[in-house]
Short mmCIF file of C-alpha atoms in Angstrom, two decimals:
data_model
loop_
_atom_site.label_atom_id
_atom_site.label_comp_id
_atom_site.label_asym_id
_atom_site.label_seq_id
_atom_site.Cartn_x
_atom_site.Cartn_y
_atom_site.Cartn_z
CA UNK A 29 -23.74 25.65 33.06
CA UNK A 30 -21.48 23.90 30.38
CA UNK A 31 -18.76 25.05 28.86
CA UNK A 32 -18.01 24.58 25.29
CA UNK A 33 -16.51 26.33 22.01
CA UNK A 34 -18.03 27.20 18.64
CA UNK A 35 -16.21 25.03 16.00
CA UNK A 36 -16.35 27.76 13.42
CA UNK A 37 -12.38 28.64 14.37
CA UNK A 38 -11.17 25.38 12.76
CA UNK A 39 -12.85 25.25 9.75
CA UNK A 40 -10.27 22.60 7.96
CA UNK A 41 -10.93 20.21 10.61
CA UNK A 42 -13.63 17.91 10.51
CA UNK A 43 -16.52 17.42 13.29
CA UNK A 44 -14.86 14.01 14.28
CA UNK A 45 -11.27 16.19 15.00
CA UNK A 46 -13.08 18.62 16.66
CA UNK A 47 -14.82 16.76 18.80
CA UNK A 48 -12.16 14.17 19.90
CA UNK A 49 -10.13 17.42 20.32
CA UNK A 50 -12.65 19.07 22.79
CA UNK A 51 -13.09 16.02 24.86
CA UNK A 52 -9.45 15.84 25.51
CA UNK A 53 -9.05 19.41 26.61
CA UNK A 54 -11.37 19.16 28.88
CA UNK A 55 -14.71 21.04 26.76
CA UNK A 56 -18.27 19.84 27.89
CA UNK A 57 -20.38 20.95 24.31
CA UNK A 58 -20.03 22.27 20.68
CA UNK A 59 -21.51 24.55 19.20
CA UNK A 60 -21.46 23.28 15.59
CA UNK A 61 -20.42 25.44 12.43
CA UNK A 62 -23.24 25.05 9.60
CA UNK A 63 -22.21 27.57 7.26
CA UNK A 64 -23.15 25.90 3.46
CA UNK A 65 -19.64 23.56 2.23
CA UNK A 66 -19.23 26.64 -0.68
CA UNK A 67 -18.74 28.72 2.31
CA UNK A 68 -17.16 32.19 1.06
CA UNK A 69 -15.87 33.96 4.19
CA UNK A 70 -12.52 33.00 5.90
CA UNK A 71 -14.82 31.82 9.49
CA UNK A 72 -17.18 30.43 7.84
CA UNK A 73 -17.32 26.08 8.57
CA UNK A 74 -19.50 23.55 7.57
CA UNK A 75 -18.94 20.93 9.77
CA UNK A 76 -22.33 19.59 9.21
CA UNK A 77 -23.78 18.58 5.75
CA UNK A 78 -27.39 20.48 6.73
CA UNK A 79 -28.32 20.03 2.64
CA UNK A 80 -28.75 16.95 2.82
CA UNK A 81 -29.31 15.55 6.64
CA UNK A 82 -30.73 12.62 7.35
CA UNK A 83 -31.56 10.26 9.84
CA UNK A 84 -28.27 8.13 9.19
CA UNK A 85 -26.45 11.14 10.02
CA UNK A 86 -28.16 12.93 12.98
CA UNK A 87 -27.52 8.67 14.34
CA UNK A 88 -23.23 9.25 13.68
CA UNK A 89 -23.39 12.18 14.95
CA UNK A 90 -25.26 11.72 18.40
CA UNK A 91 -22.81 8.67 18.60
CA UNK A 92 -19.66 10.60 17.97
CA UNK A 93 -20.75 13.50 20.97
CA UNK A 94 -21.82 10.77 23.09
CA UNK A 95 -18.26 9.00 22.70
CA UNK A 96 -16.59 11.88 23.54
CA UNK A 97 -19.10 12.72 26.44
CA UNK A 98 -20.23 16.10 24.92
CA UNK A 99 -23.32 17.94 24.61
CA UNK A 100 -23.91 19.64 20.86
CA UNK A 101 -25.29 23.01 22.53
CA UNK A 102 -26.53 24.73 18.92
CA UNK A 103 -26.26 25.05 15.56
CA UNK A 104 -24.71 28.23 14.11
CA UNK A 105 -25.19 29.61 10.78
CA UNK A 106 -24.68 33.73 11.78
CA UNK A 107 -25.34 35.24 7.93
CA UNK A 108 -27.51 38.43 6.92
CA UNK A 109 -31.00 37.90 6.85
CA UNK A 110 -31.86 41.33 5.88
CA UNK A 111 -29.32 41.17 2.77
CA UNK A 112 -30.52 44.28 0.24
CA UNK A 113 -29.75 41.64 -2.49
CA UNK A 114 -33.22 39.36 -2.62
CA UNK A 115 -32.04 36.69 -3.99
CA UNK A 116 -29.00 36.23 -1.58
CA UNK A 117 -31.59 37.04 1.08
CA UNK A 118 -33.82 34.20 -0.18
CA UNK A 119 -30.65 31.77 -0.38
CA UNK A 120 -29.84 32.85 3.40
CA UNK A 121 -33.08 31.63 4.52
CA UNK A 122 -33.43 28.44 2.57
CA UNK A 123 -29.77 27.39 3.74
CA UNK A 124 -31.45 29.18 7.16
CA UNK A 125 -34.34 26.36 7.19
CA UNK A 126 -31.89 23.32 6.46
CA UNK A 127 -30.01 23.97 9.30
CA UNK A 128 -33.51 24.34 11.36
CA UNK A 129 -34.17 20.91 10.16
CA UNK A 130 -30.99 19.54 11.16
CA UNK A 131 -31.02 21.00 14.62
CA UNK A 132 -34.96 19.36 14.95
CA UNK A 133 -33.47 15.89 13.47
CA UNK A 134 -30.34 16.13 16.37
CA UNK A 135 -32.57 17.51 19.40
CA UNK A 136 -30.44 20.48 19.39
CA UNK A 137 -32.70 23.38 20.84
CA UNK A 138 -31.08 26.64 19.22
CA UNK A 139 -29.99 27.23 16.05
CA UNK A 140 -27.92 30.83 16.13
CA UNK A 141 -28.18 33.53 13.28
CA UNK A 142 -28.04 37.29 13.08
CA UNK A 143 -30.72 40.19 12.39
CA UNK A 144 -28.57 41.95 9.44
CA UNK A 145 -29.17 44.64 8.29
CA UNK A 146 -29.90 46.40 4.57
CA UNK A 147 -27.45 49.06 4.57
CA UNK A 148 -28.39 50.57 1.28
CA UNK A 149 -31.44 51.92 3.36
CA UNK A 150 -31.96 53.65 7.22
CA UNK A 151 -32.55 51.63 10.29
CA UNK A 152 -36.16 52.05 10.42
CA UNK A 153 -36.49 50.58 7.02
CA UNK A 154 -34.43 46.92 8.08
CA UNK A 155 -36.41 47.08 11.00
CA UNK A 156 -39.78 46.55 9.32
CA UNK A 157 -38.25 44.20 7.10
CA UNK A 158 -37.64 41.89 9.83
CA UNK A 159 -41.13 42.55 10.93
CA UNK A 160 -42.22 40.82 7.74
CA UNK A 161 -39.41 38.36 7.76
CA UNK A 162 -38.92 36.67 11.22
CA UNK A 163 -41.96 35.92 12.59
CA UNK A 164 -42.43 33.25 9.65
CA UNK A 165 -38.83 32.16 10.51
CA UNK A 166 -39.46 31.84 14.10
CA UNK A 167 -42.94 29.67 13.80
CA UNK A 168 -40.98 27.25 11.03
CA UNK A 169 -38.38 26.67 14.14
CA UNK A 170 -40.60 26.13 16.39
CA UNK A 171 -42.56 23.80 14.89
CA UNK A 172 -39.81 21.44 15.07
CA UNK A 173 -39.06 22.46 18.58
CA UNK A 174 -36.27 24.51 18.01
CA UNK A 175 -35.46 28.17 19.16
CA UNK A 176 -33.68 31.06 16.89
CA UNK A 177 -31.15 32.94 18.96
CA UNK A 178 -29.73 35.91 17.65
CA UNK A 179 -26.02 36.75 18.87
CA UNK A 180 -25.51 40.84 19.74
CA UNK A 181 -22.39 41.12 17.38
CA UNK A 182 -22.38 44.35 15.71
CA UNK A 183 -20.72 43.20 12.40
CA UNK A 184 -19.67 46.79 11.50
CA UNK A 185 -17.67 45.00 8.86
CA UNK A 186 -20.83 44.61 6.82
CA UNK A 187 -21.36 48.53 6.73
CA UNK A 188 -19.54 50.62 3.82
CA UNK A 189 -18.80 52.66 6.10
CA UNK A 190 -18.19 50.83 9.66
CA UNK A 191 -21.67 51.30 10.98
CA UNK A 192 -23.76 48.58 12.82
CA UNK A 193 -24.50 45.76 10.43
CA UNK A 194 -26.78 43.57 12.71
CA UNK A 195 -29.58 45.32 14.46
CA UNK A 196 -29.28 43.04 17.79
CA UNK A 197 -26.25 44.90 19.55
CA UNK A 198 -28.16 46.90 22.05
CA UNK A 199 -30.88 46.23 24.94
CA UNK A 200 -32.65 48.38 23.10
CA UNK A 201 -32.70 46.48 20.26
CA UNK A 202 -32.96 43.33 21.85
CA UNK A 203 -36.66 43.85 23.49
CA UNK A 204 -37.70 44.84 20.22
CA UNK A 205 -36.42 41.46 18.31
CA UNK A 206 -37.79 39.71 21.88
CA UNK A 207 -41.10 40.72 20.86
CA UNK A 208 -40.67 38.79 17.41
CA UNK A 209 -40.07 35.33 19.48
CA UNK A 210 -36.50 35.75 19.03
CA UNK A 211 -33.80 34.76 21.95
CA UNK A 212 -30.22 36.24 22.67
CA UNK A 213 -27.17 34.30 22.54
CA UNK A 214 -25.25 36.43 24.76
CA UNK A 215 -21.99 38.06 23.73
CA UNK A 216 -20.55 40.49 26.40
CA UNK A 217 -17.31 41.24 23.79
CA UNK A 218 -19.24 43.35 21.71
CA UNK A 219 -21.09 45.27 24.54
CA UNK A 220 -17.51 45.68 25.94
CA UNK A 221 -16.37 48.02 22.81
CA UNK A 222 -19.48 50.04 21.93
CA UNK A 223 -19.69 51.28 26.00
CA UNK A 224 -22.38 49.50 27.67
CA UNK A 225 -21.56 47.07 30.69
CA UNK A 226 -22.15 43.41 30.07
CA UNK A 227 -22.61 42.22 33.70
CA UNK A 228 -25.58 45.14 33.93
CA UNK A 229 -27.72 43.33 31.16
CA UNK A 230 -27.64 40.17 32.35
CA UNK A 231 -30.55 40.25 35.12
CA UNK A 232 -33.08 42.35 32.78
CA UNK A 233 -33.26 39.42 30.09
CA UNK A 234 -32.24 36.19 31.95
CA UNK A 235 -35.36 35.09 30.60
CA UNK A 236 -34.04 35.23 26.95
CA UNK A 237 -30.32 34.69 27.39
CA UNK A 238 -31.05 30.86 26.06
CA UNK A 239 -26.95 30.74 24.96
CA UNK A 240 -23.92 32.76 25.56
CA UNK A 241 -20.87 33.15 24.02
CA UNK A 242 -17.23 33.51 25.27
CA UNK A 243 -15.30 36.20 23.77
CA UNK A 244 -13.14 39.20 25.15
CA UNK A 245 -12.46 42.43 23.66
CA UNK A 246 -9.44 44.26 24.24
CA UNK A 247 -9.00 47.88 24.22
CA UNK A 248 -5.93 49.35 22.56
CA UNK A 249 -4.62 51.92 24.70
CA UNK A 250 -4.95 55.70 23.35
CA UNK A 251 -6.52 54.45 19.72
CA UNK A 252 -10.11 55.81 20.95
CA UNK A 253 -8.21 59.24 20.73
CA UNK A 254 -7.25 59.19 17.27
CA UNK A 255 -10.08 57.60 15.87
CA UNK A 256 -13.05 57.94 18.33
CA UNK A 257 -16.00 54.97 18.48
CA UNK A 258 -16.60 55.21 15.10
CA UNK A 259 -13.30 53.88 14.17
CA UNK A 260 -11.41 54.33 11.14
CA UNK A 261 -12.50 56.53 8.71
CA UNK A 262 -8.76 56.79 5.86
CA UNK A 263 -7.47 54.16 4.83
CA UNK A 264 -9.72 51.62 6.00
CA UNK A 265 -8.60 48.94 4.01
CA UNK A 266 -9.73 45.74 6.40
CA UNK A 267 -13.48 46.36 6.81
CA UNK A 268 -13.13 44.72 10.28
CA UNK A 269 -10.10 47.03 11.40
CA UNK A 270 -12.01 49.60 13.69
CA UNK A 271 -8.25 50.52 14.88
CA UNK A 272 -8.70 50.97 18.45
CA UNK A 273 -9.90 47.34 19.84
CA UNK A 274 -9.73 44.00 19.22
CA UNK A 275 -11.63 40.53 19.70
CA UNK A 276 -9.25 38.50 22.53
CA UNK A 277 -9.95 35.40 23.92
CA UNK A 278 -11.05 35.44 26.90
CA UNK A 279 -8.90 36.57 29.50
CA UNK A 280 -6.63 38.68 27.29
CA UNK A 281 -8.83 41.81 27.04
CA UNK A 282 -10.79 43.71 29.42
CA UNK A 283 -14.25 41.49 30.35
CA UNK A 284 -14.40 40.61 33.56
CA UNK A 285 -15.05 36.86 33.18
CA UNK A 286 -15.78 36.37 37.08
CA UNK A 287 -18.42 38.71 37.42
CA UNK A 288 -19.83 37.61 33.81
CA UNK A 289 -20.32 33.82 35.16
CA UNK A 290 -21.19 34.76 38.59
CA UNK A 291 -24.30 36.67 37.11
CA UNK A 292 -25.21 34.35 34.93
CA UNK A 293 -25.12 31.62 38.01
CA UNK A 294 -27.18 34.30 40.29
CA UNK A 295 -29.72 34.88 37.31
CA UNK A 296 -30.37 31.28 36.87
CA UNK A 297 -28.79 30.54 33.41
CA UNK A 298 -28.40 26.87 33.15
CA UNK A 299 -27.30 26.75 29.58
CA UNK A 300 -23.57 26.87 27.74
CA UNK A 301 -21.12 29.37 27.67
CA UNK A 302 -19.62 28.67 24.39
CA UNK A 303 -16.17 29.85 23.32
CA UNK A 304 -15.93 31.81 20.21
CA UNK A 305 -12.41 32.22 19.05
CA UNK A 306 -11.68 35.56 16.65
CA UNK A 307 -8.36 36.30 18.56
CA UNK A 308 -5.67 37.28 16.15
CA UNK A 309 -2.93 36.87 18.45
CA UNK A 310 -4.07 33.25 18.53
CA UNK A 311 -4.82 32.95 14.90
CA UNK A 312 -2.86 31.53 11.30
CA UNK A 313 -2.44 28.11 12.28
CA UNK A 314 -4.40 25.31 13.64
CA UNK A 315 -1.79 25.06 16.51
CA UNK A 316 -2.25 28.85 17.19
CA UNK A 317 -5.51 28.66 17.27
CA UNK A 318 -5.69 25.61 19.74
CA UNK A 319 -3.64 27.20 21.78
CA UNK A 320 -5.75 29.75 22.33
CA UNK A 321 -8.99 27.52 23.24
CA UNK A 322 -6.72 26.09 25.93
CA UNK A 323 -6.11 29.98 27.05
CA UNK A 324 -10.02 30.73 27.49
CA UNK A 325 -10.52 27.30 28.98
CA UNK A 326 -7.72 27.89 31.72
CA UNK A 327 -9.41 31.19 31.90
CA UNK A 328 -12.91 30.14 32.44
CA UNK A 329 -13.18 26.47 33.72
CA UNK A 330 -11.93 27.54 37.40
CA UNK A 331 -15.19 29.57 37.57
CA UNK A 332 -17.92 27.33 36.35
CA UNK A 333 -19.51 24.39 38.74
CA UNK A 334 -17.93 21.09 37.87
#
């Protein structure tokens, strides 16, 4: 097991910062931001030009990780491939296939993404959209020897109204997108928050748990009383404002982070845990926000095998 951090939390800092960054405090891999350089949301980083990759680049950039002795774990571009608007939809999966072709140019074996969902229409309906839509998807990557792993965030923020925006946050969910050649990059924050207990769904899908991520959750004490699992429901005005939790990094919320590893060790996963930064305690500034990858590292590098 490595441990690394998705670069997506610095997105004014270059791939060369990053990296030389990482090295120093004491990171093994990256998992690389390659969100398009228009970008739109405030995480979103493109800290690899996927529209135009080519051989002199995938060489700089296997020489810059190999300088600073890391590992570049996957590629993340985590956008809406179910978007109800087709022609965003059809942009989401062109940018979708660039940064396949990147990740097949670097010998990088997962590129990350989400489900989505179209919330203009019931669950049923997104599912058979992705039906239609991923199996293409998934033979394109792995033509070029790459894998598509899916992260189990619930982006709730994508919902009008706060609901699950990414049909991937459940077991349930997950052995039906398993059956569409699709693997899980692990995320026990988000199982944390909507009740089900991440060290209990490790063992039934080692198999597909190619990636994880590192992120905690923290439950605000008494909130879940005012505005039940659902969150808010008046006044709403930050889409991502449930009200009674919050993303942490890890260590500062309520995953237990030596049970987490030690299943992941006893289930044979041999891959990275990658930290994903959305703390907003440790947030604002790129000092901030360093600050808190040296938190989670503290946090996590006692537990994982040198």
């Amino acid at each position: 097991m490595k441990l690394g951090m998705l670069t997506a939390c610095l997105p004014n800092l270059s791939l060369a910062q990053i990296a030389a960054w990482a090295d120093e405090a004491g990171y093994e891999a990256l998992e690389v931001a390659a969100w398009p350089v228009t970008g739109g949301r405030d995480f979103e980083a493109a800290h690899l030009p996927v529209a135009d990759f080519g051989t002199q680049q995938a060489d700089e950039t296997r020489e810059l990780f190999e300088r600073h002795r890391l590992q570049l774990s996957a590629l993340a571009y985590y956008e809406n491939n179910l978007h109800p608007d087709a022609g965003r939809r059809e942009e989401i999966h062109t940018h979708l296939k660039k940064v396949i072709d990147t990740a097949a140019l670097l010998d990088v074996p997962y590129v990350g993404t989400f489900v989505g969902r179209d919330w203009t229409q019931p669950v049923a309906h997104s599912l058979r959209e992705a039906e239609k839509i991923f199996p293409e998807l998934v033979e394109y990557a792995g033509e070029r020897g790459v894998r598509v792993i899916i992260e189990n965030c619930v982006m709730e923020g994508w919902h009008p109204d706060g609901y699950p925006g990414n049909l991937a946050y459940s077991p349930e969910l997950w052995e039906w997108m398993f059956s569409l050649g699709l693997y899980l990059n692990w995320d026990p924050s988000h199982l944390t928050w909507i009740g089900v207990d991440p060290v209990k769904t490790i063992a039934p899908y080692a198999d597909r748990i190619v990636h994880a991520q590192a992120k905690d959750a923290e439950i605000l004490p008494g909130a879940i009383d005012r505005y039940g699992v659902f969150g808010k429901a008046v006044g709403r005005d930050d889409p991502w404002d449930n009200g009674w939790w919050r993303y942490r990094v890890p260590g500062r919320g309520q995953v237990d982070w030596n049970a987490v590893v030690d299943a992941l060790y006893e289930n044979g996963f041999t891959g990275t845990l990658s930290v994903e930064h959305e703390d907003p305690v440790w947030s604002g500034t790129e000092g901030k926000v360093k600050t808190g990858l040296e938190i989670a590292h503290r946090t996590l590098r006692p537990l994982i095998v040198a």
